[in-house]
Amino acid sequence: MKNSSLKLLVVFILLAFSKVFSQETINLQVANIDSTLTRGANAVVRSKEMVIEINSINSMTIKTKRIVTVLNKFGDGYANSYEYYSPSTKIKKLEAIIYDATGKEIKKYKKKDFKDRSYYDGISLMNDDRIKYIEHTAISYPYTLAWESEVEHSSTAFIHSWNPILAYKLGVQKSSYKILNATSIPIRVKESNFDNYAIIQNKTDHEVSFQIANVPPRQPEVLSPSYQEMTPRVKVALNDFSLEGVRGSGNDWKSFGKWQYDKLLSGRNELSQETITAVNTLVANAETDKEKAKLIYEYVQDKTRYISLQLGIGGWMPFLATDVDRLGYGDCKALTNYTKALLDSQNITSYYTIVYAKERRDIDAEFASMQGNHVILNIPYEDEEIWLECTNQTTPFNFIGDFTDDRNVLVVKPEGGVIKRTKKYEAEENILNTVATINLKADNSMTATLKRTSQGLQYDWNYNVQYEEPKDQKLHYKKKWGYVNNLEVNAVKPTDDKDTVMFTEDVEVSCTSYTKKVGNRLLLMPNVFSCDQSTLPKYKDRRNSLVISRGYVNTDQYIIDLPKGYALGNLPEKKTIETEFGKYTYELEKVSESQIKFKRFLKIIDGVFPKEKYEEYRKFRAQIKKIDKSRIALKQ
């Protein structure tokens, strides 16, 4: 009787287990995913749960469970998963399972099976972050990754934000995020871009949660706002926190900046008397503080080089100025702090400034927290704001280019933090002017000398060619004018005037077959050096606003000597296109029987425009491209 009962119990348990396992297998089958989530997707997040537990001011646990189905090779990045760890971050649990399209297990990874290496960010010479990861090589698609991790942090200055839609072409079946705060530490939460998304949220004194489901993949569109401006995001910060063992606090930028100054910057700007004496001598003949600042900036460029070292609190606290002075290197924090120390020695006020570099992204003026990925220097001078990029040995004084232009930054002052905006380079400042003399011959060949001068952001986009090897310089121009068949670059002479921030390129080129003979006529494309090569795609139903991120002005003027034995026919009328996006003119003028003048003007206006305007802009650029490539006929 007992044995029969026991057997029945075992059978019941096995059946129950089988039922659960069968259900899980069915749930993992790719065929069960709604087609609205897979259409146009590289991968689908089946489920993602992140639970963040705030244990104390210096203890935080993050538990993550994630199931992702990879549909093709472009989605593989979602399966090559990883976790970071460091002296302040411990991985307590780490598991992964790979399933095939039917939900059958292919491979299981325990924590010991993960690869382990130092984390290289592509910049730092050394840091103390490491990474555990798996690399799954797909035999077939689709497949599914199930992931689970638990990580403990002793730093609470950074709390994972919620970004449920991580990328384009990613469907999201379900994503949830929860903060459990059992402490009495006040917590701040900011939601962004929730419109048009069905997000369930719940907030109590000790718990905050968000959930989203069934989000179709978003498709990329050119000239769109940044991805983070379009998708849901939740930022979270504690008013009191710990950063690598350093206690911090702040619920607004003034108090947060005050903490950074007091705990991370104060006392790190001392210099030896020998160095101060050398700087005194350096600036002795300068008449203004701006002239002194320029000499000091160039002194730093000559003396130091950029090397990133991210170890512990050193990832957020600059080296001592004396160390940079002695060693001659440092990261952005160290070199900025060193430049500031040299300026301090001359009683020139300057401020350590935190910024998001490269991608144009603002420090969030409404949400004080650890933000930014770079540091520059701000010098308020009379009615001017001077900005210095201290990590670049070639950038002119008070020129930041598109690396950190036109964005909100955090200026750290002794009395606290202040949000400022870096310089915006207006379209009229970003000038590229090209003048050329072009000689055509009856055998279809061409020779030309041209001078290109760049200013503003166009300087930034062109001046680095001077540091390339001569053969690479020639390849650079051959690629730029790749629409000219058989082009040869014969000579290049770059001139960089850092005082006026103007870059000049003197170039000599030749071509064996620039014109084309048709019967007794010679076909010529007058626009030799400025043909618009852009091709913008059409969209049946565009979703995103049109963003023209930078404005600029291009001007061209060529004198074209006609080949002997050929004369001009009728020249086309001047063409002008004027829209809210800019202005374009194309003009040919007869100078003499053997010479014509080509003139071109293009101004592009930056801005954010409604999505309905995209097609107008696309047509504007298409018209320019067509006119740029137009030909005229010369009579024999």
mmCIF file of C-alpha atoms in Angstrom, residues 34 315 436 455 485 514 555:
data_model
loop_
_atom_site.group_PDB
_atom_site.id
_atom_site.type_symbol
_atom_site.label_atom_id
_atom_site.label_comp_id
_atom_site.label_asym_id
_atom_site.label_seq_id
_atom_site.Cartn_x
_atom_site.Cartn_y
_atom_site.Cartn_z
ATOM 1 C CA ASP A 34 4.046 37.266 -32.616
ATOM 2 C CA GLY A 315 38.509 56.720 -12.759
ATOM 3 C CA ALA A 436 40.856 76.543 -58.774
ATOM 4 C CA GLN A 455 37.192 77.496 -41.071
ATOM 5 C CA ASN A 485 38.041 58.792 -63.306
ATOM 6 C CA TYR A 514 38.195 64.263 -67.867
ATOM 7 C CA THR A 555 31.750 78.313 -51.935
#
